[in-house]
Coordinates of C-alpha atoms in Angstrom, one line a residue:
M1 CA -231.9 81.0 20.9
N2 CA -230.6 77.6 22.0
Y3 CA -227.4 78.9 23.7
N4 CA -226.2 75.4 24.7
R5 CA -226.2 74.3 21.1
F6 CA -224.6 77.6 20.0
I7 CA -221.8 77.2 22.5
K8 CA -221.2 73.6 21.4
T9 CA -220.9 74.9 17.8
L10 CA -218.3 77.5 18.7
L11 CA -216.2 75.4 20.9
P12 CA -214.7 73.1 18.2
C13 CA -213.5 76.3 16.5
A14 CA -212.1 77.5 19.8
A15 CA -210.4 74.2 20.3
M16 CA -209.0 74.5 16.8
A17 CA -207.3 77.7 17.7
G18 CA -206.7 77.1 21.4
A19 CA -203.8 76.1 23.4
V20 CA -204.2 72.4 22.3
V21 CA -203.1 73.4 18.8
L22 CA -200.6 76.1 19.6
A23 CA -199.0 74.2 22.4
S24 CA -198.5 71.1 20.2
C25 CA -200.6 69.0 22.5
T26 CA -201.9 65.6 21.3
D27 CA -204.5 65.4 24.0
N28 CA -207.6 66.5 22.1
D29 CA -209.8 66.3 25.2
Y30 CA -208.6 69.5 26.8
D31 CA -211.3 70.7 29.2
F32 CA -212.7 74.0 28.2
D33 CA -215.6 73.8 30.7
Q34 CA -214.0 76.4 32.8
I35 CA -214.5 79.1 30.1
D36 CA -217.3 81.3 31.2
A37 CA -220.2 80.4 28.9
T38 CA -221.8 83.8 29.3
V39 CA -222.0 85.5 25.9
G40 CA -222.2 89.2 25.2
F41 CA -223.3 91.0 22.1
G42 CA -221.1 93.9 20.9
G43 CA -221.0 96.0 17.8
D44 CA -218.4 93.8 16.2
G45 CA -219.4 90.4 17.2
L46 CA -220.1 87.7 19.8
T47 CA -217.3 87.0 22.3
L48 CA -216.4 84.1 24.6
P49 CA -214.6 85.8 27.5
V50 CA -211.1 85.3 28.8
N51 CA -209.5 82.1 30.1
S52 CA -206.1 80.3 30.1
T53 CA -204.8 76.7 29.7
D54 CA -202.9 74.7 32.2
T55 CA -199.2 74.3 31.8
I56 CA -198.6 72.1 28.8
K57 CA -195.3 70.2 29.1
L58 CA -193.4 68.7 26.2
A59 CA -194.1 65.3 27.7
D60 CA -197.8 66.0 26.9
V61 CA -196.9 66.8 23.3
L62 CA -194.2 64.4 22.3
E63 CA -195.8 61.3 23.5
L64 CA -193.2 58.5 23.1
D65 CA -194.3 54.9 23.0
G66 CA -191.2 53.4 24.6
N67 CA -190.0 51.8 21.3
D68 CA -188.8 55.1 19.7
C69 CA -185.2 55.9 18.8
V70 CA -185.8 59.0 20.9
V71 CA -186.0 58.3 24.6
E72 CA -186.6 60.4 27.7
E73 CA -183.8 60.4 30.2
P74 CA -184.5 60.2 34.0
N75 CA -183.9 64.0 34.1
G76 CA -186.4 64.6 31.4
D77 CA -184.0 65.3 28.6
Y78 CA -184.9 63.9 25.1
V79 CA -182.1 61.9 23.5
F80 CA -181.8 60.2 20.1
R81 CA -180.1 56.9 21.0
Q82 CA -179.4 53.7 19.0
T83 CA -177.0 50.8 19.8
G84 CA -175.1 48.9 17.2
D85 CA -175.5 45.2 16.6
P86 CA -173.1 43.0 18.5
V87 CA -169.8 42.3 16.8
A88 CA -167.9 39.1 17.3
P89 CA -164.4 39.5 18.7
V90 CA -161.4 38.9 16.4
S91 CA -158.4 36.9 17.6
P92 CA -154.9 38.3 16.6
E93 CA -152.2 35.7 17.0
I94 CA -148.5 35.2 16.1
G95 CA -147.1 31.7 16.1
R96 CA -144.1 30.6 18.2
I97 CA -140.6 31.0 16.7
T98 CA -138.3 28.0 16.8
V99 CA -134.6 28.5 16.0
Y100 CA -132.6 25.5 14.9
G101 CA -128.8 25.2 14.7
S102 CA -125.5 23.5 15.2
S103 CA -122.3 24.0 17.2
D104 CA -118.6 23.5 16.5
E105 CA -116.2 22.5 19.3
S106 CA -112.7 23.6 19.7
D107 CA -109.9 22.3 22.0
I108 CA -108.4 24.8 24.5
E109 CA -104.7 24.5 24.9
L110 CA -103.2 24.5 28.4
H111 CA -100.1 26.7 29.2
V112 CA -97.7 26.6 32.1
A113 CA -95.9 29.5 33.6
S114 CA -93.7 29.8 36.7
S115 CA -95.0 31.8 39.7
P116 CA -93.8 32.6 43.2
A117 CA -95.9 29.6 44.4
G118 CA -94.6 27.2 41.8
Y119 CA -96.0 26.6 38.4
E120 CA -99.4 28.0 37.2
V121 CA -101.5 26.2 34.6
T122 CA -104.0 28.3 32.6
A123 CA -106.2 27.9 29.6
S124 CA -108.6 30.4 27.9
G125 CA -110.5 30.3 24.7
E126 CA -113.7 29.4 22.8
A127 CA -114.8 25.9 23.6
Q128 CA -117.9 26.0 21.5
T129 CA -119.3 28.2 18.7
F130 CA -122.9 27.9 17.5
R131 CA -125.2 29.2 14.7
Y132 CA -129.0 29.1 15.0
S133 CA -131.7 30.3 12.6
G134 CA -135.5 30.2 12.4
D135 CA -138.3 31.6 10.4
K136 CA -139.4 35.0 11.5
P137 CA -143.1 35.8 11.1
A138 CA -143.7 39.0 9.1
E139 CA -145.8 40.3 12.1
V140 CA -142.6 40.5 14.2
K141 CA -141.0 43.9 13.4
S142 CA -138.3 43.9 16.1
I143 CA -137.4 42.1 19.3
S144 CA -135.6 43.6 22.3
Y145 CA -136.1 40.7 24.6
A146 CA -137.4 37.2 24.1
G147 CA -138.7 34.7 26.6
V148 CA -137.6 31.2 25.5
T149 CA -137.8 27.5 26.3
G150 CA -134.5 25.8 25.9
R151 CA -131.7 23.9 27.6
M152 CA -127.9 23.9 27.3
N153 CA -126.0 20.7 28.2
L154 CA -122.2 21.2 28.3
V155 CA -119.6 18.4 29.1
V156 CA -116.0 19.3 29.7
D157 CA -113.2 16.7 29.6
F158 CA -109.7 17.3 31.0
P159 CA -106.5 15.7 29.4
R160 CA -104.7 12.9 31.3
E161 CA -101.7 15.1 31.5
L162 CA -103.6 17.6 33.7
V163 CA -105.1 14.8 35.7
S164 CA -101.6 13.5 36.5
A165 CA -100.4 17.0 37.5
V166 CA -103.3 18.3 39.7
S167 CA -106.4 16.7 41.2
S168 CA -108.6 19.8 41.0
L169 CA -108.7 23.2 39.4
D170 CA -108.4 26.2 41.5
E171 CA -110.8 28.3 39.4
M172 CA -112.9 27.7 36.3
T173 CA -115.2 30.1 34.5
I174 CA -117.7 29.2 31.8
T175 CA -118.9 32.4 29.9
L176 CA -122.0 32.1 27.8
P177 CA -123.1 34.8 25.3
E178 CA -124.0 38.0 27.2
Y179 CA -127.5 38.0 25.7
M180 CA -128.4 34.6 27.3
R181 CA -130.6 34.6 30.5
L182 CA -130.4 31.4 32.5
G183 CA -132.9 29.9 34.9
S184 CA -131.9 26.9 37.0
V185 CA -128.4 25.6 36.6
T186 CA -127.1 22.2 37.8
S187 CA -123.5 21.0 37.6
S188 CA -121.4 18.1 38.8
T189 CA -119.3 20.7 40.7
P190 CA -121.3 23.4 42.5
C191 CA -121.2 26.7 40.7
T192 CA -122.2 30.3 41.1
L193 CA -124.3 32.1 38.4
N194 CA -123.2 35.6 37.7
G195 CA -125.3 36.9 34.7
S196 CA -124.2 34.7 31.9
R197 CA -121.1 33.5 33.7
L198 CA -120.7 30.3 35.7
V199 CA -118.0 30.4 38.3
L200 CA -116.7 27.1 39.8
A201 CA -113.9 26.2 42.2
G202 CA -112.3 22.9 43.1
V203 CA -113.3 21.2 39.9
P204 CA -112.0 17.6 39.9
T205 CA -109.9 16.8 36.9
D206 CA -110.3 13.0 37.0
R207 CA -113.8 13.1 35.7
S208 CA -116.0 15.1 33.2
L209 CA -117.6 18.3 34.3
T210 CA -121.3 18.4 33.3
V211 CA -123.4 21.5 33.3
N212 CA -127.1 21.6 32.6
A213 CA -128.6 25.1 32.3
E214 CA -132.2 26.2 31.6
L215 CA -132.3 28.9 29.0
T216 CA -135.2 31.3 29.9
G217 CA -134.5 34.5 27.9
L218 CA -132.6 36.3 25.2
D219 CA -131.7 39.9 25.7
V220 CA -131.3 41.0 22.1
T221 CA -130.0 44.4 23.1
A222 CA -126.9 42.8 24.8
G223 CA -125.6 41.4 21.5
N224 CA -122.0 42.4 20.6
G225 CA -121.1 41.3 17.1
S226 CA -120.0 37.7 17.1
N227 CA -122.4 37.0 20.0
D228 CA -125.6 38.4 18.5
I229 CA -129.2 38.0 17.7
T230 CA -130.4 39.6 14.5
L231 CA -133.6 39.8 12.5
D232 CA -133.3 39.5 8.7
D233 CA -136.5 41.0 7.3
A234 CA -135.5 40.4 3.7
A235 CA -135.0 36.7 4.3
G236 CA -137.7 36.4 6.9
K237 CA -135.2 34.9 9.4
I238 CA -134.1 35.3 13.0
N239 CA -130.4 34.4 13.5
M240 CA -128.5 33.7 16.7
T241 CA -124.8 33.3 16.9
G242 CA -122.6 32.8 19.9
S243 CA -119.7 31.1 21.6
V244 CA -118.9 29.5 24.9
L245 CA -115.7 30.6 26.6
I246 CA -113.8 28.5 29.2
D247 CA -111.1 29.9 31.5
V248 CA -109.2 27.6 34.0
K249 CA -106.4 28.1 36.5
A250 CA -104.5 25.6 38.6
H251 CA -101.2 25.3 40.4
V252 CA -98.9 22.2 39.8
N253 CA -95.6 21.0 41.1
G254 CA -92.5 21.4 39.1
S255 CA -92.0 17.7 38.0
A256 CA -95.5 17.5 36.4
A257 CA -95.6 20.9 34.8
A258 CA -93.6 20.0 31.7
N259 CA -96.1 17.4 30.7
V260 CA -99.1 19.7 31.0
E261 CA -97.8 22.4 28.5
G262 CA -99.7 22.0 25.2
A263 CA -102.3 19.5 26.5
R264 CA -105.8 20.3 25.5
I265 CA -109.2 20.6 27.2
N266 CA -112.1 19.5 25.0
S267 CA -115.9 19.7 25.3
S268 CA -119.2 18.9 23.8
M269 CA -122.4 20.9 23.9
D270 CA -126.0 20.1 23.1
M271 CA -128.4 23.1 23.0
G272 CA -131.2 21.6 21.0
N273 CA -133.9 23.8 19.5
V274 CA -134.7 27.2 21.1
V275 CA -138.4 28.1 21.2
I276 CA -139.4 31.8 21.5
D277 CA -142.6 31.8 23.6
N278 CA -143.0 35.6 24.1
A279 CA -141.2 38.7 23.3
R280 CA -140.9 42.4 23.9
G281 CA -140.5 44.5 20.8
R282 CA -142.6 45.8 18.0
F283 CA -145.3 43.7 16.4
S284 CA -148.0 44.0 13.8
P285 CA -150.4 41.0 14.2
E286 CA -153.2 40.9 11.8
I287 CA -156.4 42.3 13.3
T288 CA -159.2 41.2 10.9
L289 CA -161.6 43.7 12.2
N290 CA -163.4 45.1 9.2
D291 CA -166.9 45.8 10.7
L292 CA -167.4 47.8 13.9
G293 CA -171.1 47.2 13.8
R294 CA -174.4 48.3 12.3
V295 CA -177.1 50.4 13.8
E296 CA -180.6 49.8 12.6
I297 CA -182.8 52.9 13.3
T298 CA -186.4 52.0 14.1
G299 CA -189.2 53.8 15.9
V300 CA -188.5 57.2 14.4
P301 CA -191.1 59.6 16.0
D302 CA -193.3 61.6 13.6
F303 CA -191.7 64.9 14.6
L304 CA -188.4 63.7 13.1
D305 CA -189.8 61.9 10.1
D306 CA -191.3 64.6 8.0
D307 CA -189.8 65.4 4.6
E308 CA -189.2 69.0 5.7
V309 CA -187.5 68.1 8.9
Y310 CA -183.9 69.3 9.0
V311 CA -182.1 67.2 11.6
D312 CA -179.3 69.6 12.7
L313 CA -178.5 68.4 16.2
Y314 CA -176.1 70.5 18.2
N315 CA -173.7 67.8 19.4
P316 CA -174.4 64.2 18.4
V317 CA -171.9 61.6 19.7
I318 CA -170.8 58.2 18.6
K319 CA -169.4 56.1 21.4
L320 CA -167.0 53.4 20.3
T321 CA -165.7 51.0 22.9
V322 CA -162.9 48.6 21.9
T323 CA -161.9 45.9 24.3
N324 CA -158.3 44.6 23.8
D325 CA -156.3 42.2 25.9
M326 CA -153.0 42.6 23.9
A327 CA -150.2 44.4 25.6
I328 CA -149.8 46.3 22.4
G329 CA -152.1 49.0 21.2
G330 CA -153.4 49.8 17.8
V331 CA -155.4 52.2 15.6
I332 CA -158.6 52.0 13.6
D333 CA -159.4 53.8 10.4
G334 CA -163.2 53.7 9.8
T335 CA -166.0 54.9 7.6
I336 CA -169.5 55.7 8.9
T337 CA -172.2 55.5 6.2
P338 CA -175.9 56.1 6.5
Y339 CA -178.3 54.0 4.4
K340 CA -181.8 54.9 3.3
D341 CA -184.1 52.4 1.6
G342 CA -181.1 50.1 1.2
V343 CA -179.0 52.7 -0.6
A344 CA -175.8 54.1 0.8
N345 CA -175.7 57.9 1.1
T346 CA -171.9 58.1 0.4
A347 CA -172.1 61.9 0.1
K348 CA -172.6 62.0 3.8
S349 CA -170.1 59.2 4.7
I350 CA -167.5 60.3 7.3
E351 CA -164.0 58.9 7.3
L352 CA -162.3 58.7 10.7
R353 CA -158.6 58.1 11.0
N354 CA -156.2 56.9 13.8
I355 CA -158.9 56.0 16.3
P356 CA -156.7 54.6 19.2
I357 CA -156.9 51.2 20.8
N358 CA -155.3 51.1 24.2
A359 CA -152.7 48.5 25.1
S360 CA -153.4 46.3 28.1
A361 CA -151.1 46.9 31.0
T362 CA -151.0 43.1 31.5
S363 CA -151.0 40.7 28.6
G364 CA -154.2 38.7 28.5
V365 CA -156.1 41.1 30.8
P366 CA -158.8 43.1 28.8
V367 CA -158.7 46.8 28.8
K368 CA -161.3 49.1 27.3
T369 CA -160.8 52.1 25.1
D370 CA -163.8 54.5 25.1
V371 CA -163.7 56.8 22.1
Y372 CA -166.3 59.6 21.8
I373 CA -166.6 61.0 18.3
C374 CA -168.6 64.3 18.6
R375 CA -169.5 67.3 16.6
N376 CA -168.3 69.8 19.1
S377 CA -165.6 68.6 21.5
A378 CA -165.6 71.8 23.6
A379 CA -169.3 71.2 24.4
F380 CA -168.9 67.6 25.4
N381 CA -168.2 66.6 29.0
A382 CA -166.1 63.5 28.4
P383 CA -165.6 60.8 31.1
A384 CA -162.2 60.6 32.7
G385 CA -159.8 58.6 30.6
A386 CA -161.9 58.8 27.4
V387 CA -160.6 59.7 24.0
V388 CA -162.5 62.5 22.3
M389 CA -162.4 63.1 18.6
E390 CA -164.1 66.0 16.9
E391 CA -166.0 65.6 13.6
P392 CA -167.9 68.7 12.6
R393 CA -170.0 66.8 10.0
L394 CA -171.3 64.2 12.4
S395 CA -174.9 65.6 12.4
D396 CA -175.1 65.1 8.7
I397 CA -175.2 61.3 9.3
I398 CA -178.8 61.5 10.6
N399 CA -180.1 64.2 8.3
P400 CA -182.5 62.9 7.1
I401 CA -182.9 60.1 9.6
P402 CA -181.5 56.9 7.9
D403 CA -182.7 53.4 8.1
E404 CA -179.3 52.2 9.3
I405 CA -175.8 53.3 9.9
T406 CA -172.8 51.1 9.2
F407 CA -169.3 51.5 10.6
T408 CA -166.7 49.7 8.4
A409 CA -163.1 49.7 9.5
E410 CA -159.6 48.6 9.1
A411 CA -157.6 47.9 12.3
R412 CA -153.9 47.5 12.7
A413 CA -151.5 47.1 15.6
N414 CA -149.3 50.0 16.5
D415 CA -145.8 48.7 15.5
N416 CA -144.2 52.1 16.3
V417 CA -144.1 51.4 20.0
D418 CA -142.5 48.6 22.0
G419 CA -144.9 46.1 23.6
F420 CA -145.1 42.6 25.0
F421 CA -146.6 39.7 23.0
E422 CA -147.2 36.1 23.9
L423 CA -146.6 33.9 20.8
D424 CA -149.0 31.2 19.9
K425 CA -151.7 32.8 22.0
P426 CA -155.0 34.0 20.5
Y427 CA -155.8 37.4 21.8
S428 CA -159.1 39.2 21.6
V429 CA -160.2 42.5 20.2
Q430 CA -163.9 43.4 20.2
P431 CA -165.6 46.6 19.3
A432 CA -169.1 48.0 20.2
Y433 CA -170.6 51.3 19.3
S434 CA -173.7 53.4 19.8
F435 CA -175.1 56.6 18.4
E436 CA -176.4 59.2 20.8
A437 CA -177.6 62.7 20.3
P438 CA -179.4 65.0 22.8
I439 CA -182.3 66.6 21.0
A440 CA -180.6 70.0 21.1
F441 CA -180.8 72.2 18.0
G442 CA -178.0 73.2 15.8
E443 CA -178.1 76.5 14.0
N444 CA -180.2 75.0 11.0
A445 CA -182.4 72.6 12.9
S446 CA -186.1 72.3 12.1
I447 CA -188.5 69.6 13.4
V448 CA -192.2 69.2 12.6
Y449 CA -195.1 68.3 14.8
K450 CA -198.5 67.5 13.2
D451 CA -201.9 66.6 14.6
T452 CA -205.6 66.6 13.6
L453 CA -208.7 67.8 15.4
D454 CA -211.8 66.3 13.7
G455 CA -215.3 65.0 14.3
W456 CA -216.9 68.4 14.4
N457 CA -219.3 68.1 11.4
E458 CA -222.1 66.5 13.5
D459 CA -222.2 69.7 15.6
I460 CA -221.8 72.3 12.9
N461 CA -223.3 71.0 9.7
D462 CA -226.4 73.2 10.3
F463 CA -224.4 76.4 10.3
D464 CA -223.0 78.9 7.8
L465 CA -221.2 82.1 8.3
S466 CA -222.5 85.2 6.7
E467 CA -220.5 87.1 4.2
D468 CA -217.4 88.7 5.6
A469 CA -217.9 86.8 8.9
S470 CA -215.0 85.1 10.8
I471 CA -214.1 83.3 14.0
E472 CA -211.1 84.9 15.6
F473 CA -209.0 83.4 18.3
S474 CA -206.6 85.6 20.4
T475 CA -204.2 84.6 23.1
T476 CA -200.7 85.3 24.5
I477 CA -198.5 82.3 24.2
E478 CA -196.0 81.8 27.1
N479 CA -193.2 79.6 25.5
C480 CA -190.5 78.0 27.7
V481 CA -189.3 75.8 24.8
P482 CA -185.9 76.9 23.3
A483 CA -187.3 76.9 19.8
Y484 CA -189.3 79.3 17.5
L485 CA -192.7 77.8 16.7
D486 CA -194.4 78.4 13.4
L487 CA -198.1 77.4 13.3
S488 CA -199.9 76.6 10.1
V489 CA -203.5 75.3 10.1
S490 CA -205.8 74.0 7.3
A491 CA -209.4 72.7 7.3
I492 CA -210.5 69.1 6.4
D493 CA -213.9 68.0 5.2
V494 CA -216.1 65.1 6.2
D495 CA -214.1 62.8 3.9
G496 CA -210.8 63.7 5.5
N497 CA -209.6 65.8 2.6
E498 CA -207.8 69.1 3.0
M499 CA -210.1 72.0 2.0
P500 CA -208.5 74.7 -0.1
E501 CA -208.1 78.2 1.3
S502 CA -210.7 79.4 -1.1
E503 CA -213.3 77.4 0.8
I504 CA -212.1 77.6 4.4
G505 CA -209.3 80.0 5.2
V506 CA -207.2 79.8 8.3
A507 CA -204.7 82.6 9.0
V508 CA -202.1 82.7 11.8
S509 CA -200.7 86.1 12.8
T510 CA -197.1 85.5 13.8
T511 CA -194.3 83.1 14.9
V512 CA -194.2 82.2 18.6
L513 CA -190.9 83.5 20.0
A514 CA -188.4 81.0 21.6
S515 CA -187.1 80.9 25.2
G516 CA -183.5 81.9 24.9
N517 CA -182.3 79.7 27.7
G518 CA -185.0 77.2 28.1
E519 CA -185.7 78.6 31.6
T520 CA -187.2 82.0 31.1
P521 CA -190.5 82.0 29.0
A522 CA -191.0 84.3 26.0
E523 CA -194.4 85.8 25.5
T524 CA -196.0 86.3 22.0
P525 CA -199.5 87.7 21.2
L526 CA -201.1 85.4 18.7
Q527 CA -204.2 85.5 16.6
V528 CA -205.8 82.8 14.4
V529 CA -208.7 83.7 12.1
L530 CA -211.0 81.2 10.4
T531 CA -213.1 82.5 7.4
E532 CA -215.6 80.8 5.0
G533 CA -214.6 81.7 1.5
T534 CA -217.3 79.6 -0.3
E535 CA -220.9 79.6 0.8
G536 CA -221.8 76.3 2.4
A537 CA -218.2 75.3 3.0
M538 CA -218.9 75.4 6.8
K539 CA -221.4 72.6 6.4
R540 CA -218.7 70.3 5.1
L541 CA -216.1 71.2 7.7
D542 CA -215.1 68.3 10.0
G543 CA -212.0 69.6 11.7
L544 CA -208.5 71.0 11.3
I545 CA -205.1 69.7 10.7
F546 CA -202.3 71.7 12.1
R547 CA -198.5 71.7 11.8
I548 CA -195.9 73.3 14.1
D549 CA -192.4 73.9 12.7
A550 CA -190.0 74.1 15.6
R551 CA -186.8 75.9 14.5
S552 CA -183.6 77.2 16.0
Y553 CA -183.7 80.3 13.9
E554 CA -186.0 83.2 13.0
D555 CA -185.4 86.2 10.9
G556 CA -184.3 89.1 13.0
Q557 CA -184.0 86.9 16.1
S558 CA -181.1 85.2 17.9
T559 CA -180.4 81.6 16.9
I560 CA -181.0 79.3 19.8
V561 CA -178.6 76.3 19.9
G562 CA -177.3 73.8 22.4
Q563 CA -180.4 73.6 24.6
T564 CA -181.6 70.0 25.1
L565 CA -185.4 69.7 24.9
N566 CA -186.7 68.5 28.2
A567 CA -190.0 66.7 28.7
R568 CA -190.9 68.4 32.0
R569 CA -188.9 71.6 32.2
H570 CA -190.0 73.0 28.8
F571 CA -193.6 74.0 28.5
L572 CA -196.2 76.3 26.9
I573 CA -199.2 78.1 28.3
A574 CA -201.9 80.0 26.3
R575 CA -203.0 82.9 28.5
D576 CA -206.0 85.3 28.2
I577 CA -207.8 83.2 25.5
T578 CA -210.7 84.9 23.7
V579 CA -212.8 83.5 20.9
K580 CA -214.8 86.1 18.9
L581 CA -217.5 85.7 16.2
V582 CA -217.3 88.6 13.9
G583 CA -220.3 89.0 11.7
K584 CA -223.3 86.7 11.8
I585 CA -223.7 83.0 12.1
I586 CA -226.6 81.6 10.2
G587 CA -228.3 78.4 11.3
D588 CA -231.4 76.6 12.3
F589 CA -231.5 76.5 16.1
N590 CA -234.9 74.7 16.4

């Protein structure tokens, strides 16, 4: 007998049932030369003696081409990862507020009273009253403090009776509304600024007193009725009312005192328009952010793209980063929707509410908010400062793997908290998001791996198996993959068509047990039997197609979840391989 040809005939069958198939390996050139080619004849058949495969790592099986949506991390972990398309920033803005108004002047009457030092002249009262109003943007909900641009020019004139009686005033105080905050102040007589009060001494009476003050701020909380700043939401107005008080004191000699009584001090004031440049308060600028991005999913590997795949990943994560340079925060309400063949799968859409946007500590300086939306927050190791939101249905988004995922949204500023806002300044809010999921099974997960071993017909087309003959493969599978493996095998003919079981039958004995922790291998005895059901079918056999269903569950076994598949740490080995011919092989060996 030509043993070399006989061995070459059996080896394709051995390869069919060997570790290449059962270990999901795509390398169809595994070297079986180390199998002892010595054959023995026993009562029940012809046996190729024992051998084992090398360690077959998942990296040898799940060969990624670099363009897949599944990537291998530096530590070997497999991760499903897709990044959303860039989204242009939006520019929330509230225009400056200008308040316009007018003032009314009142004379202040002088009074004379005797004192131990002679006669004292005093005057006290409202020299000016004013009313200002401006359009309030709807986005301004409240103001506690406003930074403004404005000036106040005040001119005070003294009556000739006072000029004749005294050359200068002992004291003079000009009191502005308590809510006014002043910057630089210049006056014809040096003054001291004490809050909103100007204190002067030695004011000459023979000339006008002029005061020029820079208005820098309005402390709305310091209003007190007649001197007040109010927001009228119904009318859409901001109103400012106030008065300027003048107090004077001087001493005169007795002969002139009688003429001073009843004389009046008058004044004029020009405050012009007051422009509110920035404010602290509560604001709701329009954030026209309706699209947080779109993820197009390409390069789906075959083991995730079968109709019977159930993508139940243990803890997928959506990372949403929002960059905001406003000193007020906000919230986003969004909807994530998968699309397949251009059709939205609304049944699997997920609505997310109150996703936070952090406020910048300094207006105009961008701050990032990292939000991680995950299926299982307890199992997610969030970076410091990140916001974690739990959504138990998140894995449904990618079951089955969609063509794209959209993230529509409506954003709004948080007007329940005080913040600072520069008016007439375009701010920037920009989102970006990505979808990431370690390939770690959830409790219902199932992925499928398929491969084909063919090109055998040239070597075996001269052979038939006798009636009741079979080729039996036996091995022990050492499995360090945290998944149960179901192997199914079928034959294909020279035309690439699958052959029915009635012609070539292939039976697999059991399911390969899973490693419970991905570290300690589980061992499973396994047998694959190939039989010829129709005479002559062997002559048309060209190879085998096989399928491995990797699952997190198995009847009567513990469900394995949360173990990320690793390209290098997870492996299989087929130990103690034997291939046995039971019955007779019939062929022309000449």
